[in-house]
mmCIF file of C-alpha atoms in Angstrom:
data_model
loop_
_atom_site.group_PDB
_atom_site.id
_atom_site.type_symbol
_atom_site.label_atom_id
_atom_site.label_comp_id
_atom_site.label_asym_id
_atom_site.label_seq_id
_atom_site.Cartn_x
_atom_site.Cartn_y
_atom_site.Cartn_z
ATOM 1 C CA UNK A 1 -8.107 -10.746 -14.888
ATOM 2 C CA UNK A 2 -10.988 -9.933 -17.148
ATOM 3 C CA UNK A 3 -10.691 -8.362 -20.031
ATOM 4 C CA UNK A 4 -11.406 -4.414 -21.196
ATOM 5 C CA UNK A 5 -15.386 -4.838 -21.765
ATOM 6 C CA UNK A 6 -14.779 -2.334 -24.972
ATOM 7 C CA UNK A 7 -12.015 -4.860 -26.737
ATOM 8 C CA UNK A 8 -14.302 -7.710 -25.755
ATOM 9 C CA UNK A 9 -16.751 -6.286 -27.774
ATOM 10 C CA UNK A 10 -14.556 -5.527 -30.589
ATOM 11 C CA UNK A 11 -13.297 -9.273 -30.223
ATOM 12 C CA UNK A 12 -16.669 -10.717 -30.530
ATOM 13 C CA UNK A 13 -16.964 -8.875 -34.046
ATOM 14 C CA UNK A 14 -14.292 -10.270 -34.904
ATOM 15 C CA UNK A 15 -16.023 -13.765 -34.372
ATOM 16 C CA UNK A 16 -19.098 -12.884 -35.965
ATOM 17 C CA UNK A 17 -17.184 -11.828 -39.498
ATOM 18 C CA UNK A 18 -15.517 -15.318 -39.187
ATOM 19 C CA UNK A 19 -18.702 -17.016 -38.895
ATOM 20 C CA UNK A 20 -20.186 -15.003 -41.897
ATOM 21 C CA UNK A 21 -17.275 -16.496 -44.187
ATOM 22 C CA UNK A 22 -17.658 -19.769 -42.710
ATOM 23 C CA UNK A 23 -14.357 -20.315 -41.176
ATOM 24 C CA UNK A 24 -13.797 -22.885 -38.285
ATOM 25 C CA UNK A 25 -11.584 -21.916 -35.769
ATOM 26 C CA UNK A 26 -9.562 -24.637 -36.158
ATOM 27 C CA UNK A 27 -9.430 -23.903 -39.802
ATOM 28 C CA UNK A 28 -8.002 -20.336 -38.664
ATOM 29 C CA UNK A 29 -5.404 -22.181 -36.249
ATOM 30 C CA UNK A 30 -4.394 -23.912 -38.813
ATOM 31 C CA UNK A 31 -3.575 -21.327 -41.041
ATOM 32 C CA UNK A 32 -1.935 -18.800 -38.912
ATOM 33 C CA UNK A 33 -0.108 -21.792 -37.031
ATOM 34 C CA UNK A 34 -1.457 -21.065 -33.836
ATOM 35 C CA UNK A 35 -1.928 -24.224 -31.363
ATOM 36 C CA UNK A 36 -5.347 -25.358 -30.352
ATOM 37 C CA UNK A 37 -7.654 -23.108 -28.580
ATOM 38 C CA UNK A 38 -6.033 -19.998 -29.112
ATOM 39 C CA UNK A 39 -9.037 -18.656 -31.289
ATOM 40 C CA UNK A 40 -11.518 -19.431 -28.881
ATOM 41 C CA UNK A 41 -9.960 -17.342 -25.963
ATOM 42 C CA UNK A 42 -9.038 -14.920 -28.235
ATOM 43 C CA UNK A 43 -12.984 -14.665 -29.547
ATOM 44 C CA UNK A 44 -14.466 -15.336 -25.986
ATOM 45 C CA UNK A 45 -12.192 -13.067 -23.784
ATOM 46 C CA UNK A 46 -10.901 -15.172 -22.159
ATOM 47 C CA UNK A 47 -7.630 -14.379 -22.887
ATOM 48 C CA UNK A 48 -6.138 -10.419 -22.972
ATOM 49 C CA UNK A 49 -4.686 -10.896 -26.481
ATOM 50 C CA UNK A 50 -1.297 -9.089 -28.010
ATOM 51 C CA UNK A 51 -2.224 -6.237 -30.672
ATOM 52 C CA UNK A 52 -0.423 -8.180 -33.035
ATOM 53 C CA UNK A 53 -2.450 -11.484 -33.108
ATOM 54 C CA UNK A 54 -5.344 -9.812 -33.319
ATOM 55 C CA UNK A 55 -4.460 -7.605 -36.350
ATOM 56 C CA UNK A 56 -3.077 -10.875 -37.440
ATOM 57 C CA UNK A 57 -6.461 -12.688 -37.750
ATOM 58 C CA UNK A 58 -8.219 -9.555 -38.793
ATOM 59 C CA UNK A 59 -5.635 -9.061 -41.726
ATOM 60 C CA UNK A 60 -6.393 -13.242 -42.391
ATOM 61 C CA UNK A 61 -10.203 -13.071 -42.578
ATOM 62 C CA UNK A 62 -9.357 -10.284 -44.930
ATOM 63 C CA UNK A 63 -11.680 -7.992 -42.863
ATOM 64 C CA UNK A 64 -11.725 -4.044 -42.971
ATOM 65 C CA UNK A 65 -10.453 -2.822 -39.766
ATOM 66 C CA UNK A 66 -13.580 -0.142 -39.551
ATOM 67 C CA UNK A 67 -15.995 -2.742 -40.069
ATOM 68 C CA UNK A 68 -15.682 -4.170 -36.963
ATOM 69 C CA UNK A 69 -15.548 -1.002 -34.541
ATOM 70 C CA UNK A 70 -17.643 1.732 -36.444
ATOM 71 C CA UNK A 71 -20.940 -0.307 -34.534
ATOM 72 C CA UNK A 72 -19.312 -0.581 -31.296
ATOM 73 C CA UNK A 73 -20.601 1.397 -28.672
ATOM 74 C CA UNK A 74 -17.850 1.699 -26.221
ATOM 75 C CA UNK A 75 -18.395 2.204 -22.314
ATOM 76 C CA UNK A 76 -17.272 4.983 -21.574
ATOM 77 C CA UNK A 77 -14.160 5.469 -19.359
ATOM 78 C CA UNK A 78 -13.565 2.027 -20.184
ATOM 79 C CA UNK A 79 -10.871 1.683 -23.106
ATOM 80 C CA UNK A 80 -7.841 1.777 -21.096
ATOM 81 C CA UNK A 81 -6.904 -0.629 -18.378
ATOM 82 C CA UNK A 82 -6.248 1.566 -15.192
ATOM 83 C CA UNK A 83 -5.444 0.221 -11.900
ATOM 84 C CA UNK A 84 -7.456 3.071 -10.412
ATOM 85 C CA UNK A 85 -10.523 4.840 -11.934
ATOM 86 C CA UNK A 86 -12.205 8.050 -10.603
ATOM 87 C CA UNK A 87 -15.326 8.926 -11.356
ATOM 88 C CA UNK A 88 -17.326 11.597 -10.073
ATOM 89 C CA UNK A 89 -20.655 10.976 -8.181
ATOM 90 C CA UNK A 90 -22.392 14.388 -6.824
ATOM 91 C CA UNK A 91 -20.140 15.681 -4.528
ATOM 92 C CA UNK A 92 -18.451 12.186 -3.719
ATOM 93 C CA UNK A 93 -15.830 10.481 -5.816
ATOM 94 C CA UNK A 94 -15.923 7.219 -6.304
ATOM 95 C CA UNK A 95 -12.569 5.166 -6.949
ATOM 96 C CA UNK A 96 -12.827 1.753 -8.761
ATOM 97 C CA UNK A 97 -10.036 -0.541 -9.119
ATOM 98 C CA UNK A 98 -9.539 -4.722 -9.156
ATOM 99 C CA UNK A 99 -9.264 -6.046 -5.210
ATOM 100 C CA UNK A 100 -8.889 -10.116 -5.820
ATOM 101 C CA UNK A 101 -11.152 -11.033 -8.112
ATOM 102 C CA UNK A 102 -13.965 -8.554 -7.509
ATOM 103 C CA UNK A 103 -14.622 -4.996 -9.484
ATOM 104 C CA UNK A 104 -14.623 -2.927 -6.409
ATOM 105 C CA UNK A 105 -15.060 0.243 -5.634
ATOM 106 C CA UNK A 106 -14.033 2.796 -3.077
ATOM 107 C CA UNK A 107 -15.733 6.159 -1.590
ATOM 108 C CA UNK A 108 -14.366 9.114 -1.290
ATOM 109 C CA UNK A 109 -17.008 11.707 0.730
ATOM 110 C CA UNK A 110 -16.848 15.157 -0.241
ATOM 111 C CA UNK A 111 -13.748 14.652 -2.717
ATOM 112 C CA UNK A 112 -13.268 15.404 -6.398
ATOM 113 C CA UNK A 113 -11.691 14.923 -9.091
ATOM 114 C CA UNK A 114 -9.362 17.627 -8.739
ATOM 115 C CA UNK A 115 -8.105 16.711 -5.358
ATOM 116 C CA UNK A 116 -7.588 13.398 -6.853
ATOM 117 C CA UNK A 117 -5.609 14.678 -9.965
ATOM 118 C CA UNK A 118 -3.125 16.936 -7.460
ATOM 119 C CA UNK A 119 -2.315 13.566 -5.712
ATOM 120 C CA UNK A 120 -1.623 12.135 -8.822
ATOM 121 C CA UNK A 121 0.279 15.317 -9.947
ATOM 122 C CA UNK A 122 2.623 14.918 -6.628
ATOM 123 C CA UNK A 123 3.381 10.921 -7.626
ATOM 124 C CA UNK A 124 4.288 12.200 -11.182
ATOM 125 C CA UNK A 125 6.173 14.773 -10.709
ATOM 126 C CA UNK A 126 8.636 12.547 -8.083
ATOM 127 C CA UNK A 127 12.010 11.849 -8.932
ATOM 128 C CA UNK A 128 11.981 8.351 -7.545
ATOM 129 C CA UNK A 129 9.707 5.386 -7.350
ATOM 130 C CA UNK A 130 9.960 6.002 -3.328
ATOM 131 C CA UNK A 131 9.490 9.441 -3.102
ATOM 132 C CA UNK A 132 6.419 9.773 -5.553
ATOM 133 C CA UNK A 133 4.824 7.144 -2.682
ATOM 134 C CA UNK A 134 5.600 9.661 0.023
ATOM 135 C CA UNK A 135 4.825 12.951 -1.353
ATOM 136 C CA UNK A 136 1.908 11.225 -3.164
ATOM 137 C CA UNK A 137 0.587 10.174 0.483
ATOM 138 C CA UNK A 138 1.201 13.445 1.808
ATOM 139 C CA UNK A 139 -0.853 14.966 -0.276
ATOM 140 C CA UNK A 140 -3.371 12.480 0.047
ATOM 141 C CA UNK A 141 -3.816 13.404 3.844
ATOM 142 C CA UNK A 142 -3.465 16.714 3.561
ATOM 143 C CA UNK A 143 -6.577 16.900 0.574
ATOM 144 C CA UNK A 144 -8.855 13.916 2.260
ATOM 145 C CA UNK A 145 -8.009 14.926 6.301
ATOM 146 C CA UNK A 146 -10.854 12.960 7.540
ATOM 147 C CA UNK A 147 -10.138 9.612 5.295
ATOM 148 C CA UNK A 148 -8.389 6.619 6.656
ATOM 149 C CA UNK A 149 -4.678 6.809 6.281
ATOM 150 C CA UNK A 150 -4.541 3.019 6.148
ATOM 151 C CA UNK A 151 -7.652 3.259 3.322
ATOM 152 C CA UNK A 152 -5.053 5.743 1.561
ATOM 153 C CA UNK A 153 -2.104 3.934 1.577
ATOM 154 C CA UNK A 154 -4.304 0.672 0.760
ATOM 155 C CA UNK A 155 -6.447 1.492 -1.922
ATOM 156 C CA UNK A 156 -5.452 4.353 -3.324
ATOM 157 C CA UNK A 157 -1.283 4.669 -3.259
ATOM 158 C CA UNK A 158 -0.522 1.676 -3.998
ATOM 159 C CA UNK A 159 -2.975 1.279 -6.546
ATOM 160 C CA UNK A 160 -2.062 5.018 -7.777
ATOM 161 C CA UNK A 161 1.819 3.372 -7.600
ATOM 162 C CA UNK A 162 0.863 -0.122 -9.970
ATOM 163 C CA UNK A 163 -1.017 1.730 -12.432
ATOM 164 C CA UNK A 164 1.946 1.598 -15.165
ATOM 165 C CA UNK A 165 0.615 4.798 -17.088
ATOM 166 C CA UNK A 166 1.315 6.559 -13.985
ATOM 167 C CA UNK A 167 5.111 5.785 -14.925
ATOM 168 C CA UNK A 168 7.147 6.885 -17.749
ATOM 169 C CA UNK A 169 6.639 5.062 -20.959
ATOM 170 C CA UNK A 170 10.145 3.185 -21.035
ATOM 171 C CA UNK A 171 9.088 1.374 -18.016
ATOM 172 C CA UNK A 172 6.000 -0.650 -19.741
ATOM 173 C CA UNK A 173 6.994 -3.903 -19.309
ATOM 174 C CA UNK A 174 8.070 -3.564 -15.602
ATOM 175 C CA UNK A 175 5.862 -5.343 -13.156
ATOM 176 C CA UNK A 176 4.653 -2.865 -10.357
ATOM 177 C CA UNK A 177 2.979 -4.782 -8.536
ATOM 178 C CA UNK A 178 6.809 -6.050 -7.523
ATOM 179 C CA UNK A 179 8.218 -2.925 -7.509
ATOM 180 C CA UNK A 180 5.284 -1.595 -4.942
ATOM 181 C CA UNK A 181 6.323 -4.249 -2.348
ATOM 182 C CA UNK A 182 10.244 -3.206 -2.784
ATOM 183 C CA UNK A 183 9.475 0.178 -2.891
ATOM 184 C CA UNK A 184 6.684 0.822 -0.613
ATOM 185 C CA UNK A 185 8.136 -0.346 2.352
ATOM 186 C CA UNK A 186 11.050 1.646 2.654
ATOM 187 C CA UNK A 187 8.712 4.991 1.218
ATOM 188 C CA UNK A 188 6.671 4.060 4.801
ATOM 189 C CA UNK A 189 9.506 4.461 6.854
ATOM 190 C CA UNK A 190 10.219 7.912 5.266
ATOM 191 C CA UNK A 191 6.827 8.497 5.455
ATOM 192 C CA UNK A 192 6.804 8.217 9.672
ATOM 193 C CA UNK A 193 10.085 9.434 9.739
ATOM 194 C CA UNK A 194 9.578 12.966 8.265
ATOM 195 C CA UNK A 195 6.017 12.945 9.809
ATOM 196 C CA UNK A 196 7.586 13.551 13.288
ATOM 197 C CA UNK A 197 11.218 14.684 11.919
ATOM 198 C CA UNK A 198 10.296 18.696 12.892
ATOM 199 C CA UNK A 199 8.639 17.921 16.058
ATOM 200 C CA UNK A 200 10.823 15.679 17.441
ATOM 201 C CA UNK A 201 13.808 17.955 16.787
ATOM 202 C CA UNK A 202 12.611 20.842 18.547
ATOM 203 C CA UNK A 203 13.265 18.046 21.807
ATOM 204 C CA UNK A 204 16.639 17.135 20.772
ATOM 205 C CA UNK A 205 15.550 13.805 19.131
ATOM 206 C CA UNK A 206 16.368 12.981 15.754
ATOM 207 C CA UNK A 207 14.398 10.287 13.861
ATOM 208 C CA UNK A 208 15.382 9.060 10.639
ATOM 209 C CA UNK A 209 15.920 6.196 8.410
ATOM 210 C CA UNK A 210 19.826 5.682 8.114
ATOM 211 C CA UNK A 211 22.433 4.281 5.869
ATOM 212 C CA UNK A 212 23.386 0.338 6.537
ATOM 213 C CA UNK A 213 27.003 1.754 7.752
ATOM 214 C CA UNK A 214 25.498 4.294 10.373
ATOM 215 C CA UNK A 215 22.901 2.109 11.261
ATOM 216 C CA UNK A 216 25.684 -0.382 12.065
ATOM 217 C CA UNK A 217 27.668 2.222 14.189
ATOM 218 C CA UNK A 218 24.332 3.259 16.331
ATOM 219 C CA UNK A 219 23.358 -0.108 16.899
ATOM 220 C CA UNK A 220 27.093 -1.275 17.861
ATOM 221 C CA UNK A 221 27.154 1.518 20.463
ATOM 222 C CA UNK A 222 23.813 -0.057 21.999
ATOM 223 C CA UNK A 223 25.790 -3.362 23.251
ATOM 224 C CA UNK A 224 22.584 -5.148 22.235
ATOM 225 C CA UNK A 225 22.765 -8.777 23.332
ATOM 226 C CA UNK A 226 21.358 -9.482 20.118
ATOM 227 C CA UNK A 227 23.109 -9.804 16.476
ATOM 228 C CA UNK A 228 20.632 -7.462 14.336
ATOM 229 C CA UNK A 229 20.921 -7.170 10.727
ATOM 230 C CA UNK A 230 20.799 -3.022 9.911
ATOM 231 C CA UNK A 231 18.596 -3.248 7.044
ATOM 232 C CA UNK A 232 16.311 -5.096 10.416
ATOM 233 C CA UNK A 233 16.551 -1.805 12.299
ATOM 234 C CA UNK A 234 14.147 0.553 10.007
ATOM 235 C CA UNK A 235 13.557 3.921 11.858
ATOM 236 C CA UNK A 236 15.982 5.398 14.302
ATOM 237 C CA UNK A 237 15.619 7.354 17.500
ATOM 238 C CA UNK A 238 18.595 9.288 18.207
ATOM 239 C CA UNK A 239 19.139 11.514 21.406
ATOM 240 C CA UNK A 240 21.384 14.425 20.313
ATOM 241 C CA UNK A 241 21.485 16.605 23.724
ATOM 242 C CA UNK A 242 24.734 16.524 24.533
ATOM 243 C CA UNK A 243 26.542 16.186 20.712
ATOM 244 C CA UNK A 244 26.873 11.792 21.534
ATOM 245 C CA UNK A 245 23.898 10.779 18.759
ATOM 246 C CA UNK A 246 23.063 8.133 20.934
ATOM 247 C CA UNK A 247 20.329 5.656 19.746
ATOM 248 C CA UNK A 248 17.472 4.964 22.499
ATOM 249 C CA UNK A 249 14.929 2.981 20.005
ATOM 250 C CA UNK A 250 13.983 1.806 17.206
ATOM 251 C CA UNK A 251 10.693 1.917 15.362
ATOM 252 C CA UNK A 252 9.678 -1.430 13.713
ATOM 253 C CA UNK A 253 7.689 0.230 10.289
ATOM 254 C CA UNK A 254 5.078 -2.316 8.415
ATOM 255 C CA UNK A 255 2.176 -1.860 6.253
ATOM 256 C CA UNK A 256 0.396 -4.826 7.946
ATOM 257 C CA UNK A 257 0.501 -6.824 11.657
ATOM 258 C CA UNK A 258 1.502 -10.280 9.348
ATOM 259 C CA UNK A 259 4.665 -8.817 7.716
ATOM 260 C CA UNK A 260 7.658 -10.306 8.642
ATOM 261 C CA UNK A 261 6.268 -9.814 12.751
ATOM 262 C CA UNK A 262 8.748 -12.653 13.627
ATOM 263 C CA UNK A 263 11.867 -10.996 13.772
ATOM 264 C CA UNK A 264 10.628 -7.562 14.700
ATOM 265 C CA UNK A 265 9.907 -9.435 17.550
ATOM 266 C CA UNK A 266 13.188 -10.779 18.241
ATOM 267 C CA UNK A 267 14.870 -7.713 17.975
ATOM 268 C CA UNK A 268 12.649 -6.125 20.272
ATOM 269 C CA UNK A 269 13.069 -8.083 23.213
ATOM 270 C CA UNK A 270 16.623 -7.264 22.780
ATOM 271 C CA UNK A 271 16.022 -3.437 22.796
ATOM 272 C CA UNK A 272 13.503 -4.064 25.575
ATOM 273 C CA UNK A 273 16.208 -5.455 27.997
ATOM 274 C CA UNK A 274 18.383 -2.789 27.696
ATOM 275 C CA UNK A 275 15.177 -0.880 28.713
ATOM 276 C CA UNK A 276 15.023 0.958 25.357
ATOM 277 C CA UNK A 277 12.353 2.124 23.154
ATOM 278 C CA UNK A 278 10.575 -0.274 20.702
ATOM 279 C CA UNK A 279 7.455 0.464 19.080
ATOM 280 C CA UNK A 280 5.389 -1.533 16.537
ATOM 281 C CA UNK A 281 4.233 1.092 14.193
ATOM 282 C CA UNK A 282 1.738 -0.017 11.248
ATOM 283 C CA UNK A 283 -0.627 1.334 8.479
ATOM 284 C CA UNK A 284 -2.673 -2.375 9.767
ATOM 285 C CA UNK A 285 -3.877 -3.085 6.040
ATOM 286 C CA UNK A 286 -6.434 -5.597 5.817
ATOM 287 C CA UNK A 287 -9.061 -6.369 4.138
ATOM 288 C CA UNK A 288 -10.439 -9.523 2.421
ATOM 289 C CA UNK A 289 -11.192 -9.474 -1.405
ATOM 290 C CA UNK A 290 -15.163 -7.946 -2.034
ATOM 291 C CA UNK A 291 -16.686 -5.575 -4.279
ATOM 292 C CA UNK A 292 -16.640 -2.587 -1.395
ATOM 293 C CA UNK A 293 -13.611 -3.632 1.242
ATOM 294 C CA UNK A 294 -13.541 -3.095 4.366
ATOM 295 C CA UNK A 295 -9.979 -2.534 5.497
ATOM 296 C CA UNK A 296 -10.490 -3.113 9.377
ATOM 297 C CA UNK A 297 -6.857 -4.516 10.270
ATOM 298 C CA UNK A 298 -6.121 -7.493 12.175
ATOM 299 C CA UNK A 299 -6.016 -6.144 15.467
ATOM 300 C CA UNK A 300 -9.678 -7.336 15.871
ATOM 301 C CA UNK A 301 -11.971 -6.748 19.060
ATOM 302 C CA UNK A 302 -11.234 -5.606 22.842
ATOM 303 C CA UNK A 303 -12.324 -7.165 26.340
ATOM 304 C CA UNK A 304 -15.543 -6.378 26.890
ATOM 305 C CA UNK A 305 -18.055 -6.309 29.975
ATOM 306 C CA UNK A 306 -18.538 -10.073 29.305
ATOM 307 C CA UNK A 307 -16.290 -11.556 26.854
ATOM 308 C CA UNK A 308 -12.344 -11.540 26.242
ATOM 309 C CA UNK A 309 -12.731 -10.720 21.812
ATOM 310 C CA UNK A 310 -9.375 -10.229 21.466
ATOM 311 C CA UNK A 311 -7.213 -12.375 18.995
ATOM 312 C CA UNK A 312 -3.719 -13.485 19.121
ATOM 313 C CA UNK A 313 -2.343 -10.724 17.393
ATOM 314 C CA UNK A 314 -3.906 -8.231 19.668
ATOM 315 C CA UNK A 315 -2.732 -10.118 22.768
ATOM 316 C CA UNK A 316 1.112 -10.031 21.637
ATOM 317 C CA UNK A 317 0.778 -6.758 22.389
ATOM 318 C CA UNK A 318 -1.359 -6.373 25.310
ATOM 319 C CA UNK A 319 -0.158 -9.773 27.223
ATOM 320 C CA UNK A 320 3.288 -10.871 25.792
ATOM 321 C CA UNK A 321 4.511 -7.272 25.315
ATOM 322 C CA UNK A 322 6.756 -7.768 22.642
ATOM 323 C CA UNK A 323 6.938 -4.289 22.009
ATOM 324 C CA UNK A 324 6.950 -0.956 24.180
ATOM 325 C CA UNK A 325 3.150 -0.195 22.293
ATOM 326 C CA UNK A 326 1.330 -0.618 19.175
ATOM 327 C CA UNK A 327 0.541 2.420 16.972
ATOM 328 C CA UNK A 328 -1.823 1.483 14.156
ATOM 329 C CA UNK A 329 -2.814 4.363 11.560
ATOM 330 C CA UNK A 330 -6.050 2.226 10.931
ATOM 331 C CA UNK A 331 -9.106 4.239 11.727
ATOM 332 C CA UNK A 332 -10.772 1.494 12.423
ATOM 333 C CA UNK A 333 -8.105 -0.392 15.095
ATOM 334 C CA UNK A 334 -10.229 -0.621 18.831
ATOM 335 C CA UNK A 335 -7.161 1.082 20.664
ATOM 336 C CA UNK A 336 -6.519 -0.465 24.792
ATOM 337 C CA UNK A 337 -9.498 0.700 26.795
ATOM 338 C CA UNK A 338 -8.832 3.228 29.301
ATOM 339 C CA UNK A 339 -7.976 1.461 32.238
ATOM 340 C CA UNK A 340 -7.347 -2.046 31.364
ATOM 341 C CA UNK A 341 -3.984 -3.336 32.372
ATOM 342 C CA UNK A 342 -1.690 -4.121 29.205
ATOM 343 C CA UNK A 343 1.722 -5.103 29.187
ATOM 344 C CA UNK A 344 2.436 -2.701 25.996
ATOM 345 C CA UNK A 345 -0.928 -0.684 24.812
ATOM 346 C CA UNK A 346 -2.258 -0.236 21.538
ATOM 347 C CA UNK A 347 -3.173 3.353 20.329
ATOM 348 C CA UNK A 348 -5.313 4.905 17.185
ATOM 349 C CA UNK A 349 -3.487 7.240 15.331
ATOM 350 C CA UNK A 350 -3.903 9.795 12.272
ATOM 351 C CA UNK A 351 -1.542 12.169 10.758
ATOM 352 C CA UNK A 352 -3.635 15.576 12.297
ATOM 353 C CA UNK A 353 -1.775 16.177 14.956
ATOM 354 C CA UNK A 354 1.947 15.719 15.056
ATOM 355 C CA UNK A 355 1.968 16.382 18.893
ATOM 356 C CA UNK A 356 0.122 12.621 19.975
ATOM 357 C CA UNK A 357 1.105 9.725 22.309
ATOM 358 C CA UNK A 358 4.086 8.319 19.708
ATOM 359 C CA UNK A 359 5.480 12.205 20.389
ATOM 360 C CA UNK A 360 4.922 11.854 23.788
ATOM 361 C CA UNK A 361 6.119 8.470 24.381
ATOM 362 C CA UNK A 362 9.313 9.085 22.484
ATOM 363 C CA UNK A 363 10.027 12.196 24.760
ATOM 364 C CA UNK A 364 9.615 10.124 27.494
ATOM 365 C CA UNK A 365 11.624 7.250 26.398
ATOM 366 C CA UNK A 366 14.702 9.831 25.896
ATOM 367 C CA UNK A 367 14.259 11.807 29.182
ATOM 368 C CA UNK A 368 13.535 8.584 31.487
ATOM 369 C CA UNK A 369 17.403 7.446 29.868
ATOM 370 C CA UNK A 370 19.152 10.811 29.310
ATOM 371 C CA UNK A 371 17.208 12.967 31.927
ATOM 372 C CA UNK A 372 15.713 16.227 30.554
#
């Protein structure tokens, strides 16, 4: 990663006082017994160095502390290492962060800094890692309604969620980018869950992410042909007309088409043949390392008037049917065309309008097994 451009140029003071005493770096190795080529990252920034090695050579070259920043002219905005920077550009706000190797940035139309600073004020105030992620999200959508959800959840959240001065200060030398891939995907499954939780209930369908022992006790009561692990089954759809909590479907949650599709799949030919409800329900984050990604999912093109575009990933939907439909919260996902034939169909979603086809497909899931 590269360095902070403002220490680097603190660093390469730092060189140029050593050169003025004629000091070799080796002869500076040598007497703070560091190994070879420590120095010369250290001077070059190549190398993020610890605060103590480099007050360590500036206490050996015997140099005065304000003699090496008092001609510095920092870049402002600059001195501390965020994972996410806004910055303010007429009325759009422009979000810069690290994506791969590239300094990339993100826009934000019509947005400012104080809508970005509430979102942040939801994460913070959080009692858990989990729930700062969902209420952090929430807000998101409900300040940037016409933004991507998967552009939110992509570049922002998660980069909001591995910024560690976004954390408390005990928690410095955790790494987040870890904890966002334990934490994050459990936080989406909350976040779908109490997206529909209302709606759905008004129809007598509870949908929720369970404990591993209830989980188990739904799932027995299905007499799947199938042994499924609980933590496997991630959101629940439970039909409580009548007072029996009987499960009818599971939702298979993921951030992206790749992750861990395999046994999702499994699982949901198993649900499938008892002629319940499986869908595949994904954020579809994707997008390759640049300095302005493009987060256009995997689902790729459509058949057209001409050509068949459509990748494999697409066609385990459409042709193999491994799932009872597709919902991808990617703006930019080409849903099924109206009227081609597709053995489960893949639909564009937001967060706008509670009452879409997941609602509607649920409902009719539940009524085609329980009647209305």
């Amino acid at each position: 990663m590269a360095i902070n451009p403002n220490i680097k140029k603190i660093l390469q003071n730092i060189r140029i006082k050593r050169e003025e005493q004629n000091i070799t770096r080796l002869q500076l190795e040598t007497d703070l017994n560091l190994g070879t080529g420590w120095i010369e990252a250290v001077e070059s920034g190549d190398i993020d160095p610890p605060f103590d090695l480099v007050l360590t050579i500036i206490e050996s070259l015997g140099i005065d502390f304000s003699a090496i920043v008092s001609n510095v002219e920092f870049e402002k905005g600059l001195s501390l290492d965020r994972k996410i920077n806004p910055i303010q550009n007429k009325q759009d706000l422009i979000l810069n962060f690290k994506y791969g190797d590239y300094d990339a940035s993100y826009t934000l139309k019509n947005a400012t800094i104080g809508s970005f600073s509430s979102v942040l004020s939801e994460f913070r105030n959080a009692y858990s890692k989990s729930d700062a992620i969902i209420l952090s999200f929430f807000k998101a959508i409900e300040v940037w309604p016409n933004v991507n959800p998967s552009d939110i959840w992509l570049f922002i959240i998660s980069k909001i969620y591995q910024d560690r001065y976004n954390h408390a200060s005990s928690e410095i030398n955790r790494d987040f980018s870890q904890s966002w891939k334990r934490a994050s995907g459990w936080a989406l499954e909350e976040v779908f869950a109490r997206h529909y939780q209302e709606t759905l209930m008004e129809h007598g369908i509870l949908i929720g992410v369970f404990s591993k022992k209830k989980k188990i006790e739904l799932l027995n009561k299905m007499r799947l042909n199938y042994a499924v692990e609980a933590n496997k089954a991630d959101v629940l759809l439970i039909n409580t007309r009548g007072g029996n909590y009987d499960c009818f479907g599971v939702a298979h949650i993921k951030a992206s088409i790749a992750e861990r599709r395999q046994n999702d799949q499994n699982f949901s030919g198993a649900l499938l043949a008892k002629n319940f409800f499986s869908p595949f329900v994904t954020m579809d984050c994707k997008a390759f390392p640049s300095s302005t990604p493009n987060n256009r999912g995997e689902l790729g093109g459509v058949i057209g008037s001409d050509d068949d575009l459509r990748n494999d990933k697409r066609k385990e939907f459409e042709e193999e049917g491994y799932f009872s439909a597709c919902f991808s919260y990617n703006s930019n996902t080409n849903p099924t065309p109206e009227g081609q034939k597709a053995t489960s169909r893949i639909y564009k979603m937001d967060f706008k309008n509670v009452n879409d086809e997941f609602t509607e497909l649920v409902i009719a899931s539940r009524n085609r097994l329980y009647g209305r």
